[in-house]
């Protein structure tokens, strides 16, 4: 009681504040005051430290949640990119896969070691995924791709489907990590799906619902597996003609081209072949084998650099020493000569009766030659 009263007494209190203590009773009062102040300070320090510890724990927990959320966002975007890669593969090779064949390059080499289970590296090599795309996704997701046919392939009802799924389920403490799986599916924008504890026999997502296992010959996917799906009608690719397409387009209308058309096979037609190019027999031509027609519509071809009539027969004519060429000119030229590219070959000669009076007659046949046209040899 005396100590408390001493603390309340003005002189002692003033001495406690000023520090000028000279009397033993004053010293006892100062010790009591100082002890009480120290106790209050320790309580305040303990409260402050507790608040700081709570703030540190809260900040650390928030940081961990932010790290998990960032990983889930990255995993969801990674699954979206995988889906786009599968869609690109099916758009390019869906028709071939629908036939049960393996996609191949221009030299016939297969593009995938297993066309119904390509790897991420193979998808990158074929341009379906970016070259910098990571082969292992965020959260250590290792993808496996499976492609299968459904709906009666080959045929109009044939479908080709593909999924990319995690090789191992997403677990925490040995149980499916529902929070992380939900974050990944949310980040995938509805493209992803998972096998849940509520329906372990289904692979479900916002955009698909497949049985588990989804494809024949597959083992059931464990609970906690995440996946994306892509699919298309195998016949969808037949709506478009692609470069180096092996299918017959079977056009029903006309086909026009501004440039040259070349074919390594033969050309067939059930109608007539019309040549628009014209040439003059005997004139030079650019390339052997070209075809054209003259002004009267007769077929010409380029032989030895000269436009000449088609075929190996260039007509025939006869020449008489008395009547000249008036009796039997060559019907192809109208004269007693051969068309360009042909030469005259004597096949007959003689006269009737007094040949000196009626003339000597020589008959010629025009045969193809490597030289320009030659008329009747001189007498």
Protein backbone atom coordinates (compact mmCIF):
# COMPACT_ATOMS: atom_id res chain seq x y z
CA UNK A 1 0.00 0.00 0.00
CA UNK A 2 2.83 2.35 0.87
CA UNK A 3 4.49 1.66 -2.52
CA UNK A 4 1.33 2.45 -4.42
CA UNK A 5 0.82 5.56 -2.42
CA UNK A 6 4.41 6.52 -3.02
CA UNK A 7 3.85 6.25 -6.75
CA UNK A 8 0.87 8.52 -6.47
CA UNK A 9 2.69 11.10 -4.37
CA UNK A 10 3.79 14.05 -6.40
CA UNK A 11 7.36 14.36 -5.05
CA UNK A 12 8.16 10.72 -5.61
CA UNK A 13 6.43 10.72 -8.97
CA UNK A 14 8.39 13.77 -9.95
CA UNK A 15 11.57 12.09 -8.79
CA UNK A 16 10.69 9.03 -10.86
CA UNK A 17 10.31 11.20 -13.90
CA UNK A 18 13.36 13.34 -13.25
CA UNK A 19 15.61 10.54 -12.07
CA UNK A 20 16.90 12.63 -9.14
CA UNK A 21 16.56 10.23 -6.20
CA UNK A 22 18.39 11.00 -2.95
CA UNK A 23 16.32 9.44 -0.13
CA UNK A 24 16.01 5.64 0.47
CA UNK A 25 12.22 5.92 0.58
CA UNK A 26 12.35 7.68 -2.76
CA UNK A 27 14.48 4.85 -4.17
CA UNK A 28 11.91 2.25 -3.10
CA UNK A 29 9.14 4.18 -4.83
CA UNK A 30 11.23 4.51 -8.01
CA UNK A 31 11.83 0.75 -8.18
CA UNK A 32 8.10 0.03 -7.93
CA UNK A 33 7.26 2.53 -10.68
CA UNK A 34 9.97 1.23 -12.99
CA UNK A 35 8.88 -2.40 -12.54
CA UNK A 36 5.28 -1.59 -13.41
CA UNK A 37 6.32 0.26 -16.59
CA UNK A 38 8.56 -2.65 -17.67
CA UNK A 39 5.67 -5.11 -17.26
CA UNK A 40 3.40 -3.01 -19.46
CA UNK A 41 6.11 -2.79 -22.15
CA UNK A 42 6.59 -6.57 -22.22
CA UNK A 43 2.85 -7.13 -22.71
CA UNK A 44 2.76 -4.62 -25.55
CA UNK A 45 5.80 -6.25 -27.18
CA UNK A 46 4.20 -9.70 -26.94
CA UNK A 47 1.01 -8.42 -28.57
CA UNK A 48 2.98 -6.71 -31.36
CA UNK A 49 5.01 -9.84 -32.03
CA UNK A 50 1.84 -11.95 -32.17
CA UNK A 51 0.30 -9.53 -34.68
CA UNK A 52 3.47 -9.59 -36.79
CA UNK A 53 3.52 -13.39 -36.74
CA UNK A 54 -0.10 -13.51 -37.86
CA UNK A 55 0.65 -11.09 -40.69
CA UNK A 56 3.69 -13.15 -41.79
CA UNK A 57 1.69 -16.39 -41.78
CA UNK A 58 -1.15 -14.73 -43.68
CA UNK A 59 1.24 -13.25 -46.27
CA UNK A 60 3.05 -16.56 -46.72
CA UNK A 61 -0.22 -18.41 -47.18
CA UNK A 62 -1.43 -15.83 -49.66
CA UNK A 63 1.84 -16.08 -51.58
CA UNK A 64 1.52 -19.87 -51.76
CA UNK A 65 -2.03 -19.52 -53.05
CA UNK A 66 -0.85 -17.05 -55.68
CA UNK A 67 1.91 -19.43 -56.77
CA UNK A 68 -0.58 -22.31 -57.01
CA UNK A 69 -3.04 -20.15 -58.92
CA UNK A 70 -0.33 -19.06 -61.38
CA UNK A 71 0.67 -22.70 -61.93
CA UNK A 72 -2.95 -23.67 -62.51
CA UNK A 73 -3.42 -20.82 -64.99
CA UNK A 74 -0.28 -21.88 -66.86
CA UNK A 75 -1.39 -25.52 -66.92
CA UNK A 76 -4.81 -24.53 -68.28
CA UNK A 77 -3.29 -22.47 -71.09
CA UNK A 78 -0.88 -25.30 -71.83
CA UNK A 79 -3.82 -27.69 -72.25
CA UNK A 80 -5.51 -25.21 -74.62
CA UNK A 81 -2.37 -25.17 -76.78
CA UNK A 82 -2.34 -28.97 -76.78
CA UNK A 83 -5.94 -29.00 -77.98
CA UNK A 84 -5.09 -26.61 -80.83
CA UNK A 85 -2.21 -28.86 -81.84
CA UNK A 86 -4.52 -31.88 -81.97
CA UNK A 87 -7.06 -29.93 -84.02
CA UNK A 88 -4.33 -29.00 -86.49
CA UNK A 89 -3.22 -32.63 -86.78
CA UNK A 90 -6.78 -33.82 -87.46
CA UNK A 91 -7.41 -31.03 -89.94
CA UNK A 92 -4.36 -32.06 -91.95
CA UNK A 93 -4.44 -35.84 -91.58
CA UNK A 94 -7.99 -36.63 -90.45
CA UNK A 95 -9.01 -38.15 -93.80
CA UNK A 96 -5.91 -40.37 -93.92
CA UNK A 97 -6.34 -41.48 -90.31
CA UNK A 98 -10.01 -42.17 -91.00
CA UNK A 99 -8.89 -44.64 -93.65
CA UNK A 100 -6.66 -46.32 -91.08
CA UNK A 101 -3.53 -45.28 -92.97
CA UNK A 102 -0.42 -43.54 -91.67
CA UNK A 103 0.32 -39.95 -92.74
CA UNK A 104 3.48 -39.77 -94.87
CA UNK A 105 5.67 -37.08 -96.42
CA UNK A 106 6.27 -36.42 -100.12
CA UNK A 107 8.73 -39.33 -100.27
CA UNK A 108 6.39 -41.82 -98.61
CA UNK A 109 8.16 -41.75 -95.24
CA UNK A 110 5.83 -41.94 -92.19
CA UNK A 111 5.52 -38.71 -90.23
CA UNK A 112 4.86 -40.39 -86.87
CA UNK A 113 6.29 -43.51 -85.28
CA UNK A 114 2.76 -44.34 -84.11
CA UNK A 115 0.19 -42.29 -86.04
CA UNK A 116 -2.47 -43.00 -83.41
CA UNK A 117 -0.24 -41.95 -80.49
CA UNK A 118 2.10 -39.17 -81.67
CA UNK A 119 4.48 -37.52 -79.26
CA UNK A 120 4.73 -33.84 -78.45
CA UNK A 121 8.11 -33.75 -80.21
CA UNK A 122 6.51 -35.13 -83.38
CA UNK A 123 3.68 -32.63 -83.18
CA UNK A 124 6.24 -29.84 -82.92
CA UNK A 125 8.26 -31.24 -85.83
CA UNK A 126 5.15 -31.18 -88.07
CA UNK A 127 4.24 -27.63 -87.07
CA UNK A 128 1.12 -28.50 -85.08
CA UNK A 129 2.74 -27.03 -81.97
CA UNK A 130 5.15 -24.13 -81.64
CA UNK A 131 8.80 -25.07 -81.69
CA UNK A 132 9.26 -23.59 -78.19
CA UNK A 133 6.29 -25.49 -76.74
CA UNK A 134 7.44 -27.38 -73.58
CA UNK A 135 7.10 -31.14 -73.80
CA UNK A 136 6.29 -31.26 -70.08
CA UNK A 137 3.59 -28.89 -68.92
CA UNK A 138 3.32 -26.89 -65.71
CA UNK A 139 2.88 -28.89 -62.51
CA UNK A 140 5.06 -31.58 -64.15
CA UNK A 141 2.23 -32.73 -66.43
CA UNK A 142 3.55 -35.28 -68.91
CA UNK A 143 1.06 -35.59 -71.80
CA UNK A 144 0.07 -38.72 -73.68
CA UNK A 145 -1.83 -38.44 -76.97
CA UNK A 146 -4.30 -41.05 -78.18
CA UNK A 147 -6.23 -40.99 -81.47
CA UNK A 148 -9.02 -43.39 -82.40
CA UNK A 149 -11.67 -43.88 -85.06
CA UNK A 150 -15.38 -44.22 -84.39
CA UNK A 151 -18.68 -44.34 -86.23
CA UNK A 152 -17.87 -46.97 -88.85
CA UNK A 153 -14.63 -46.05 -90.58
CA UNK A 154 -14.01 -45.67 -93.40
CA UNK A 155 -17.30 -44.12 -94.46
CA UNK A 156 -19.41 -40.99 -94.35
CA UNK A 157 -20.19 -41.47 -90.64
CA UNK A 158 -16.53 -41.92 -89.69
CA UNK A 159 -15.16 -39.74 -86.89
CA UNK A 160 -11.61 -39.31 -85.71
CA UNK A 161 -11.14 -38.23 -82.09
CA UNK A 162 -8.04 -37.41 -80.09
CA UNK A 163 -7.23 -36.68 -76.45
CA UNK A 164 -4.14 -35.49 -74.65
CA UNK A 165 -4.14 -36.52 -71.00
CA UNK A 166 -1.77 -36.39 -68.04
CA UNK A 167 0.28 -39.53 -67.64
CA UNK A 168 -0.23 -39.40 -63.88
CA UNK A 169 -3.14 -38.04 -61.82
CA UNK A 170 -2.81 -34.80 -59.86
CA UNK A 171 -2.61 -35.83 -56.21
CA UNK A 172 -1.97 -34.23 -52.82
CA UNK A 173 -1.24 -36.45 -49.83
CA UNK A 174 -2.22 -39.47 -51.92
CA UNK A 175 -5.66 -38.09 -52.80
CA UNK A 176 -6.88 -36.25 -55.93
CA UNK A 177 -6.06 -32.57 -55.56
CA UNK A 178 -9.55 -31.24 -56.24
CA UNK A 179 -8.60 -27.59 -55.75
CA UNK A 180 -5.74 -27.74 -58.21
CA UNK A 181 -7.74 -29.77 -60.75
CA UNK A 182 -10.61 -27.28 -60.51
CA UNK A 183 -8.20 -24.37 -61.05
CA UNK A 184 -6.74 -26.02 -64.15
CA UNK A 185 -10.17 -26.73 -65.65
CA UNK A 186 -11.26 -23.16 -64.95
CA UNK A 187 -8.12 -21.79 -66.63
CA UNK A 188 -8.67 -24.01 -69.68
CA UNK A 189 -11.82 -22.08 -70.53
CA UNK A 190 -13.98 -25.17 -70.77
CA UNK A 191 -11.60 -27.07 -73.03
CA UNK A 192 -10.34 -29.39 -70.30
CA UNK A 193 -11.86 -32.32 -68.48
CA UNK A 194 -10.99 -34.74 -65.70
CA UNK A 195 -11.81 -38.06 -64.11
CA UNK A 196 -13.52 -37.31 -60.78
CA UNK A 197 -14.31 -39.37 -57.70
CA UNK A 198 -18.02 -38.81 -58.30
CA UNK A 199 -17.87 -40.43 -61.75
CA UNK A 200 -14.67 -42.50 -62.09
CA UNK A 201 -16.11 -44.27 -65.15
CA UNK A 202 -16.34 -40.99 -67.14
CA UNK A 203 -13.87 -38.46 -68.53
CA UNK A 204 -15.85 -35.25 -68.34
CA UNK A 205 -15.42 -31.60 -69.14
CA UNK A 206 -17.54 -28.61 -70.03
CA UNK A 207 -17.25 -29.49 -73.71
CA UNK A 208 -17.16 -33.30 -73.73
CA UNK A 209 -18.25 -36.40 -71.86
CA UNK A 210 -16.39 -39.60 -72.75
CA UNK A 211 -16.38 -43.06 -71.24
CA UNK A 212 -13.39 -44.10 -69.21
CA UNK A 213 -11.41 -45.53 -70.90
CA UNK A 214 -12.26 -43.28 -73.88
CA UNK A 215 -10.74 -45.45 -76.64
CA UNK A 216 -10.71 -49.19 -77.28
CA UNK A 217 -7.63 -50.90 -75.95
CA UNK A 218 -6.88 -48.22 -73.36
CA UNK A 219 -6.65 -48.85 -69.64
CA UNK A 220 -9.04 -46.81 -67.45
CA UNK A 221 -7.63 -43.42 -66.50
CA UNK A 222 -7.16 -42.95 -62.74
CA UNK A 223 -9.14 -40.40 -60.76
CA UNK A 224 -7.38 -37.04 -60.92
CA UNK A 225 -6.35 -37.32 -64.58
CA UNK A 226 -6.82 -34.10 -66.59
CA UNK A 227 -7.25 -34.08 -70.38
CA UNK A 228 -8.30 -32.11 -73.46
CA UNK A 229 -10.13 -33.45 -76.51
CA UNK A 230 -10.26 -32.69 -80.22
CA UNK A 231 -12.40 -34.37 -82.86
CA UNK A 232 -13.79 -34.03 -86.36
CA UNK A 233 -15.60 -35.90 -89.04
CA UNK A 234 -13.13 -37.79 -91.18
CA UNK A 235 -15.07 -36.67 -94.26
CA UNK A 236 -14.73 -33.01 -93.26
CA UNK A 237 -11.31 -32.86 -94.89
CA UNK A 238 -12.76 -34.06 -98.19
CA UNK A 239 -14.55 -30.74 -98.58
CA UNK A 240 -11.27 -29.10 -99.46
CA UNK A 241 -8.54 -29.95 -101.94
CA UNK A 242 -5.09 -29.80 -100.41
CA UNK A 243 -1.62 -29.67 -101.87
CA UNK A 244 -0.42 -33.13 -102.98
CA UNK A 245 -3.89 -34.53 -102.28
CA UNK A 246 -4.10 -38.14 -103.52
CA UNK A 247 -7.88 -38.07 -103.89
CA UNK A 248 -9.77 -37.58 -107.14
CA UNK A 249 -11.63 -34.23 -106.85
CA UNK A 250 -14.24 -35.40 -109.40
CA UNK A 251 -15.28 -31.89 -110.45
CA UNK A 252 -18.73 -31.60 -112.02
CA UNK A 253 -18.22 -28.19 -113.61
CA UNK A 254 -15.70 -26.48 -115.84
CA UNK A 255 -12.08 -26.01 -114.82
CA UNK A 256 -10.01 -23.06 -116.00
CA UNK A 257 -6.36 -22.18 -115.45
CA UNK A 258 -4.36 -19.11 -116.43
CA UNK A 259 -1.05 -20.94 -116.44
CA UNK A 260 0.30 -24.16 -117.85
CA UNK A 261 -1.14 -27.51 -116.79
CA UNK A 262 1.20 -30.47 -116.55
CA UNK A 263 0.48 -34.11 -115.81
CA UNK A 264 2.76 -37.07 -115.21
CA UNK A 265 0.01 -39.44 -116.30
CA UNK A 266 -2.06 -39.57 -119.44
CA UNK A 267 -4.90 -37.22 -120.34
CA UNK A 268 -8.27 -38.71 -121.19
CA UNK A 269 -11.48 -37.18 -122.42
CA UNK A 270 -14.88 -38.48 -123.47
CA UNK A 271 -15.37 -35.40 -125.62
CA UNK A 272 -13.29 -33.64 -128.25
CA UNK A 273 -9.90 -32.01 -127.81
CA UNK A 274 -9.77 -28.44 -129.06
CA UNK A 275 -6.47 -26.69 -129.71
CA UNK A 276 -6.50 -22.92 -129.69
CA UNK A 277 -2.94 -22.49 -130.89
CA UNK A 278 -2.37 -21.85 -134.63
CA UNK A 279 0.78 -22.18 -136.69
CA UNK A 280 1.91 -22.06 -140.30
CA UNK A 281 3.32 -25.24 -141.83
CA UNK A 282 7.01 -24.95 -142.55
CA UNK A 283 7.71 -22.22 -140.01
CA UNK A 284 10.04 -22.76 -137.07
CA UNK A 285 8.59 -23.95 -133.76
CA UNK A 286 9.95 -23.59 -130.24
CA UNK A 287 9.83 -27.14 -128.87
CA UNK A 288 9.45 -30.55 -130.44
CA UNK A 289 6.19 -32.25 -129.57
CA UNK A 290 4.02 -29.13 -129.52
CA UNK A 291 0.64 -29.37 -131.22
CA UNK A 292 -1.28 -26.70 -133.10
CA UNK A 293 -3.48 -26.33 -136.16
CA UNK A 294 -3.17 -24.37 -139.37
CA UNK A 295 -5.63 -21.86 -140.72
CA UNK A 296 -7.83 -24.58 -142.16
CA UNK A 297 -7.90 -26.58 -138.93
CA UNK A 298 -5.44 -29.31 -139.92
CA UNK A 299 -3.37 -30.69 -137.07
CA UNK A 300 0.26 -29.65 -136.93
CA UNK A 301 3.04 -30.82 -134.70
CA UNK A 302 6.52 -29.57 -134.08
CA UNK A 303 9.11 -31.94 -135.56
CA UNK A 304 12.79 -31.08 -135.88
CA UNK A 305 11.99 -27.46 -135.05
CA UNK A 306 9.48 -27.09 -137.92
CA UNK A 307 5.68 -27.10 -137.90
CA UNK A 308 4.52 -29.97 -140.06
CA UNK A 309 1.40 -32.00 -140.61
CA UNK A 310 0.64 -34.67 -138.09
CA UNK A 311 1.11 -38.33 -138.93
CA UNK A 312 3.69 -40.15 -141.02
CA UNK A 313 1.86 -39.76 -144.33
CA UNK A 314 2.07 -36.46 -146.13
CA UNK A 315 -0.11 -37.27 -149.13
CA UNK A 316 0.78 -38.27 -152.70
CA UNK A 317 0.91 -36.70 -156.12
CA UNK A 318 1.91 -37.45 -159.69
CA UNK A 319 3.77 -35.39 -162.24
CA UNK A 320 3.54 -35.71 -165.98
CA UNK A 321 6.23 -34.52 -168.36
CA UNK A 322 3.59 -33.23 -170.74
CA UNK A 323 0.82 -32.02 -168.46
CA UNK A 324 2.89 -31.14 -165.43
CA UNK A 325 1.04 -31.09 -162.12
CA UNK A 326 -2.45 -30.39 -163.38
CA UNK A 327 -3.71 -33.99 -163.29
CA UNK A 328 -2.98 -35.26 -159.73
CA UNK A 329 -1.68 -32.70 -157.23
CA UNK A 330 -1.15 -33.56 -153.55
CA UNK A 331 -4.53 -33.06 -151.83
CA UNK A 332 -2.78 -31.83 -148.69
CA UNK A 333 -0.97 -29.01 -150.42
CA UNK A 334 -2.81 -28.56 -153.71
CA UNK A 335 0.49 -28.78 -155.52
CA UNK A 336 2.96 -31.40 -156.66
CA UNK A 337 4.99 -31.25 -153.49
CA UNK A 338 5.00 -32.46 -149.92
CA UNK A 339 4.02 -30.65 -146.73
CA UNK A 340 6.84 -29.33 -144.51
CA UNK A 341 8.56 -32.14 -142.69
CA UNK A 342 7.94 -34.66 -145.48
CA UNK A 343 9.89 -35.67 -148.54
CA UNK A 344 8.77 -37.10 -151.87
CA UNK A 345 9.59 -40.71 -152.57
CA UNK A 346 9.22 -42.03 -156.12
CA UNK A 347 6.97 -45.06 -156.17
CA UNK A 348 6.06 -45.39 -159.84
CA UNK A 349 7.02 -44.12 -163.30
CA UNK A 350 6.04 -44.89 -166.87
CA UNK A 351 3.90 -43.96 -169.79
CA UNK A 352 0.85 -45.22 -171.69
CA UNK A 353 1.15 -45.98 -175.36
CA UNK A 354 3.23 -43.40 -177.11
CA UNK A 355 4.56 -41.77 -173.97
CA UNK A 356 6.35 -39.20 -176.06
CA UNK A 357 2.95 -37.96 -177.15
CA UNK A 358 1.10 -38.39 -173.82
CA UNK A 359 4.03 -37.68 -171.51
CA UNK A 360 5.99 -39.58 -168.92
CA UNK A 361 4.27 -39.90 -165.55
CA UNK A 362 5.94 -40.27 -162.15
CA UNK A 363 4.09 -40.98 -158.89
CA UNK A 364 5.36 -39.83 -155.48
CA UNK A 365 4.42 -40.51 -151.89
CA UNK A 366 5.31 -38.01 -149.14
CA UNK A 367 6.97 -39.55 -146.05
CA UNK A 368 8.18 -37.83 -142.92
CA UNK A 369 11.73 -36.59 -142.84
CA UNK A 370 13.92 -34.64 -140.44
CA UNK A 371 14.34 -31.95 -143.06
CA UNK A 372 11.86 -29.34 -144.25
CA UNK A 373 9.41 -30.21 -146.99
CA UNK A 374 10.86 -31.12 -150.38
CA UNK A 375 8.97 -30.95 -153.66
CA UNK A 376 9.22 -33.34 -156.59
CA UNK A 377 12.78 -34.03 -157.60
CA UNK A 378 13.78 -32.42 -160.85
CA UNK A 379 13.59 -34.40 -164.13
